[in-house]
Amino acid sequence: MASISMKNVYKAFGEKQVLNGVTFHVNPGEIFGMLGPSGSGKTTIINILVRQLTADSGEVFADAQSHEIGLMLEHDGLFKRLSCLDNLIVFEQIYNIPRARTIEALEKVGLGDDLKTPVTKLSKGMRQRLVLARAVLHNPKIMFLDEPTSALDPLTARGIYQLIRQLRDDGSTIFLTTHNMEEATHLCDRVVMLHGGKIIEDGNPHDICEKYNAHKTLPDLESVFVQLTGGGLQ
């Protein structure tokens, strides 16, 4: 199992300071959620962890080689003219994966009946599921999932939750970003809240909610974020 960590990481783009001393640790084999509004630095953190960006200072660690990492990021990188199956065959050949596993990956995300459907005919949610199938194809040690269930209907999202939990149980370490508070509460073993380029809260989502239970009614994570920052996550 693989761990992930950042210690006192700073990153600026020109005069805009995006990360201001970010520190966190992801334990091996856990589902770790990062919450924060748009522009808070979540995508920058992922890009640094997968070595697409370099931090200005600080320590960064992801215990996996590039071929041991699965990615589901904002830009899907799909081959639009190819079918679902042909999109995965490209990576099947790179990783020397049996065809049966490729088809199984598509079935797990609900695309078993769309093997020959070209990407141009897929809905946004279906494209998102195809990207997830590609990300899990090689049984990665670490998975980075950026908003993995956005644009998905609730039934499909629950199926994706089940797949993510199974990946965790099979030994993958999962790092995901989300705006879905229910998703974070029920899916993540631990979450951090990111605001102004800093981590402002870190812990088990249920424990965090209990910590801010000032009115004897259990708040949700959105309410906690409002208490901490005066603003929501959207």
Short mmCIF file of C-alpha atoms in Angstrom, two decimals:
data_model
loop_
_atom_site.label_atom_id
_atom_site.label_comp_id
_atom_site.label_asym_id
_atom_site.label_seq_id
_atom_site.Cartn_x
_atom_site.Cartn_y
_atom_site.Cartn_z
CA MET A 1 0.00 0.00 0.00
CA ALA A 2 1.16 3.52 -0.79
CA SER A 3 1.11 6.76 1.18
CA ILE A 4 0.97 10.39 0.04
CA SER A 5 2.16 13.50 1.85
CA MET A 6 2.93 17.19 1.56
CA LYS A 7 4.86 19.22 4.11
CA ASN A 8 4.88 23.02 4.11
CA VAL A 9 4.31 23.27 0.34
CA TYR A 10 4.11 26.65 -1.37
CA LYS A 11 3.18 27.38 -4.98
CA ALA A 12 2.61 30.67 -6.78
CA PHE A 13 1.65 31.55 -10.33
CA GLY A 14 3.12 34.97 -10.95
CA GLU A 15 2.00 37.19 -8.09
CA LYS A 16 -0.87 34.89 -7.11
CA GLN A 17 0.02 32.65 -4.16
CA VAL A 18 -2.05 29.48 -4.62
CA LEU A 19 -0.63 27.23 -1.90
CA ASN A 20 0.47 28.66 1.45
CA GLY A 21 2.28 26.03 3.47
CA VAL A 22 0.07 23.02 2.75
CA THR A 23 0.74 20.03 5.00
CA PHE A 24 -1.16 16.73 5.08
CA HIS A 25 -0.58 12.98 5.08
CA VAL A 26 -2.65 10.27 3.39
CA ASN A 27 -2.36 6.87 5.06
CA PRO A 28 -1.85 3.76 2.91
CA GLY A 29 -5.11 2.15 1.83
CA GLU A 30 -7.50 4.95 2.81
CA ILE A 31 -10.00 7.06 0.88
CA PHE A 32 -8.87 10.64 1.43
CA GLY A 33 -11.06 13.56 0.42
CA MET A 34 -10.01 17.15 -0.22
CA LEU A 35 -12.76 19.76 0.06
CA GLY A 36 -12.58 23.37 -1.01
CA PRO A 37 -14.21 25.93 -3.30
CA SER A 38 -13.11 26.45 -6.88
CA GLY A 39 -9.75 28.19 -6.99
CA SER A 40 -8.69 26.99 -3.54
CA GLY A 41 -5.74 24.99 -4.92
CA LYS A 42 -7.09 21.43 -5.09
CA THR A 43 -6.13 20.83 -8.73
CA THR A 44 -2.73 22.42 -8.17
CA ILE A 45 -2.08 19.97 -5.34
CA ILE A 46 -2.98 17.00 -7.53
CA ASN A 47 -0.79 18.29 -10.37
CA ILE A 48 2.15 18.61 -7.99
CA LEU A 49 1.59 15.12 -6.59
CA VAL A 50 1.49 13.54 -10.07
CA ARG A 51 4.59 15.53 -11.08
CA GLN A 52 2.91 17.72 -13.69
CA LEU A 53 3.89 20.79 -11.63
CA THR A 54 6.80 21.50 -9.31
CA ALA A 55 6.27 23.08 -5.91
CA ASP A 56 8.15 26.31 -5.21
CA SER A 57 9.20 24.91 -1.84
CA GLY A 58 8.31 22.19 0.63
CA GLU A 59 8.37 18.40 0.62
CA VAL A 60 6.18 16.21 -1.62
CA PHE A 61 5.88 12.43 -1.49
CA ALA A 62 3.77 9.90 -3.40
CA ASP A 63 4.88 6.33 -2.88
CA ALA A 64 4.32 5.12 -6.45
CA GLN A 65 5.94 5.25 -9.87
CA SER A 66 4.11 6.92 -12.77
CA HIS A 67 2.86 3.57 -14.11
CA GLU A 68 1.43 2.72 -10.68
CA ILE A 69 -0.84 5.79 -10.58
CA GLY A 70 -4.41 6.05 -11.87
CA LEU A 71 -5.79 9.45 -12.88
CA MET A 72 -9.27 10.84 -13.36
CA LEU A 73 -8.76 14.55 -13.91
CA GLU A 74 -10.73 17.50 -15.31
CA HIS A 75 -9.47 17.03 -18.88
CA ASP A 76 -10.44 13.50 -19.87
CA GLY A 77 -7.93 12.95 -22.70
CA LEU A 78 -10.24 10.51 -24.47
CA PHE A 79 -9.83 9.64 -28.14
CA LYS A 80 -13.11 11.06 -29.39
CA ARG A 81 -13.39 9.03 -32.62
CA LEU A 82 -12.67 5.70 -30.95
CA SER A 83 -15.16 3.44 -29.18
CA CYS A 84 -15.15 2.84 -25.43
CA LEU A 85 -13.35 -0.46 -25.88
CA ASP A 86 -10.80 0.92 -28.34
CA ASN A 87 -10.00 3.77 -25.94
CA LEU A 88 -9.05 1.22 -23.31
CA ILE A 89 -7.26 -1.11 -25.72
CA VAL A 90 -4.64 1.60 -26.18
CA PHE A 91 -3.81 1.37 -22.47
CA GLU A 92 -4.37 -2.37 -22.35
CA GLN A 93 -1.46 -2.74 -24.76
CA ILE A 94 0.74 -0.32 -22.82
CA TYR A 95 0.23 -2.24 -19.56
CA ASN A 96 0.02 -5.70 -21.16
CA ILE A 97 -3.43 -6.32 -19.67
CA PRO A 98 -5.69 -9.22 -20.74
CA ARG A 99 -8.74 -8.27 -22.81
CA ALA A 100 -11.04 -9.87 -20.25
CA ARG A 101 -9.89 -7.38 -17.60
CA THR A 102 -10.48 -4.48 -19.99
CA ILE A 103 -14.06 -5.58 -20.62
CA GLU A 104 -14.55 -6.17 -16.90
CA ALA A 105 -13.43 -2.58 -16.16
CA LEU A 106 -16.06 -1.25 -18.56
CA GLU A 107 -18.73 -3.46 -17.03
CA LYS A 108 -17.86 -2.26 -13.53
CA VAL A 109 -18.60 1.35 -14.49
CA GLY A 110 -21.82 0.46 -16.31
CA LEU A 111 -20.51 0.61 -19.89
CA GLY A 112 -20.68 -3.10 -20.66
CA ASP A 113 -23.36 -2.49 -23.31
CA ASP A 114 -21.42 0.36 -24.93
CA LEU A 115 -18.17 -1.35 -25.91
CA LYS A 116 -18.52 -0.26 -29.54
CA THR A 117 -20.08 3.16 -28.89
CA PRO A 118 -17.81 6.03 -30.01
CA VAL A 119 -16.93 8.68 -27.45
CA THR A 120 -18.68 11.34 -29.56
CA LYS A 121 -22.01 9.64 -28.79
CA LEU A 122 -21.49 9.40 -25.04
CA SER A 123 -23.10 11.72 -22.50
CA LYS A 124 -20.86 13.64 -20.11
CA GLY A 125 -21.61 11.15 -17.35
CA MET A 126 -20.77 8.20 -19.60
CA ARG A 127 -17.48 9.82 -20.61
CA GLN A 128 -16.70 10.27 -16.95
CA ARG A 129 -17.32 6.59 -16.30
CA LEU A 130 -15.07 5.68 -19.23
CA VAL A 131 -12.27 7.78 -17.76
CA LEU A 132 -12.72 6.00 -14.43
CA ALA A 133 -12.55 2.61 -16.17
CA ARG A 134 -9.30 3.69 -17.79
CA ALA A 135 -7.94 4.87 -14.43
CA VAL A 136 -8.56 1.52 -12.69
CA LEU A 137 -7.52 -0.68 -15.61
CA HIS A 138 -4.01 -1.44 -14.31
CA ASN A 139 -4.92 -1.81 -10.61
CA PRO A 140 -2.93 1.27 -9.53
CA LYS A 141 -1.32 1.69 -6.12
CA ILE A 142 -2.56 5.29 -5.93
CA MET A 143 -5.62 6.85 -7.57
CA PHE A 144 -6.25 10.57 -7.98
CA LEU A 145 -9.92 11.29 -8.68
CA ASP A 146 -10.98 14.87 -9.39
CA GLU A 147 -14.75 15.18 -8.79
CA PRO A 148 -15.34 11.50 -9.71
CA THR A 149 -19.14 11.55 -9.61
CA SER A 150 -20.00 15.03 -10.89
CA ALA A 151 -22.63 14.87 -13.67
CA LEU A 152 -23.62 11.33 -12.65
CA ASP A 153 -27.13 10.35 -11.60
CA PRO A 154 -27.48 9.10 -7.99
CA LEU A 155 -27.81 5.43 -8.95
CA THR A 156 -24.67 5.47 -11.11
CA ALA A 157 -22.83 7.48 -8.43
CA ARG A 158 -23.59 4.80 -5.83
CA GLY A 159 -22.12 2.21 -8.17
CA ILE A 160 -18.97 4.32 -8.48
CA TYR A 161 -18.78 4.60 -4.68
CA GLN A 162 -18.89 0.83 -4.47
CA LEU A 163 -16.08 0.54 -7.03
CA ILE A 164 -13.94 3.09 -5.17
CA ARG A 165 -14.43 1.21 -1.89
CA GLN A 166 -13.49 -2.04 -3.61
CA LEU A 167 -10.31 -0.44 -4.96
CA ARG A 168 -9.48 0.67 -1.41
CA ASP A 169 -10.17 -2.81 -0.07
CA ASP A 170 -7.93 -4.28 -2.79
CA GLY A 171 -5.04 -2.11 -1.61
CA SER A 172 -5.23 1.16 -3.55
CA THR A 173 -4.82 4.51 -1.81
CA ILE A 174 -7.51 6.92 -3.05
CA PHE A 175 -7.13 10.72 -3.17
CA LEU A 176 -10.25 12.51 -4.35
CA THR A 177 -11.62 16.02 -4.56
CA THR A 178 -15.34 16.64 -4.23
CA HIS A 179 -18.01 19.29 -3.70
CA ASN A 180 -20.54 16.62 -2.75
CA MET A 181 -20.84 16.70 1.03
CA GLU A 182 -22.81 13.47 1.24
CA GLU A 183 -20.15 11.80 -0.87
CA ALA A 184 -17.37 13.02 1.41
CA THR A 185 -19.20 12.00 4.57
CA HIS A 186 -20.12 8.48 3.50
CA LEU A 187 -17.19 7.61 1.22
CA CYS A 188 -14.06 9.15 2.74
CA ASP A 189 -12.12 7.71 5.66
CA ARG A 190 -10.63 11.15 6.21
CA VAL A 191 -11.04 14.64 4.73
CA VAL A 192 -9.17 17.94 4.75
CA MET A 193 -10.67 21.35 4.11
CA LEU A 194 -8.68 23.72 1.92
CA HIS A 195 -9.20 27.49 2.03
CA GLY A 196 -6.93 30.32 0.94
CA GLY A 197 -4.26 27.82 -0.03
CA LYS A 198 -4.12 26.38 3.50
CA ILE A 199 -5.50 23.30 5.27
CA ILE A 200 -7.98 24.58 7.84
CA GLU A 201 -9.37 21.27 9.12
CA ASP A 202 -8.32 17.61 8.95
CA GLY A 203 -9.95 14.45 10.25
CA ASN A 204 -12.65 11.83 9.96
CA PRO A 205 -15.74 13.55 8.46
CA HIS A 206 -18.04 12.38 11.24
CA ASP A 207 -15.57 13.53 13.92
CA ILE A 208 -15.29 16.95 12.25
CA CYS A 209 -19.07 17.34 12.24
CA GLU A 210 -19.28 16.40 15.93
CA LYS A 211 -16.49 18.88 16.76
CA TYR A 212 -18.62 21.75 15.41
CA ASN A 213 -21.86 20.55 16.97
CA ALA A 214 -22.44 23.83 18.79
CA HIS A 215 -26.24 23.70 18.61
CA LYS A 216 -26.67 20.06 19.66
CA THR A 217 -27.67 19.17 16.11
CA LEU A 218 -25.11 17.44 13.97
CA PRO A 219 -23.98 19.79 11.17
CA ASP A 220 -22.92 18.60 7.74
CA LEU A 221 -19.51 19.36 6.25
CA GLU A 222 -20.89 22.28 4.25
CA SER A 223 -22.09 23.91 7.47
CA VAL A 224 -18.70 23.31 9.09
CA PHE A 225 -16.96 25.00 6.17
CA VAL A 226 -19.28 27.99 6.46
CA GLN A 227 -18.50 28.23 10.19
CA LEU A 228 -14.76 28.16 9.48
CA THR A 229 -14.64 30.56 6.54
CA GLY A 230 -17.91 32.41 6.29
CA GLY A 231 -18.49 30.94 2.82
CA GLY A 232 -19.59 27.70 1.18
CA LEU A 233 -17.81 25.18 -1.00
CA GLN A 234 -19.45 26.06 -4.30
#
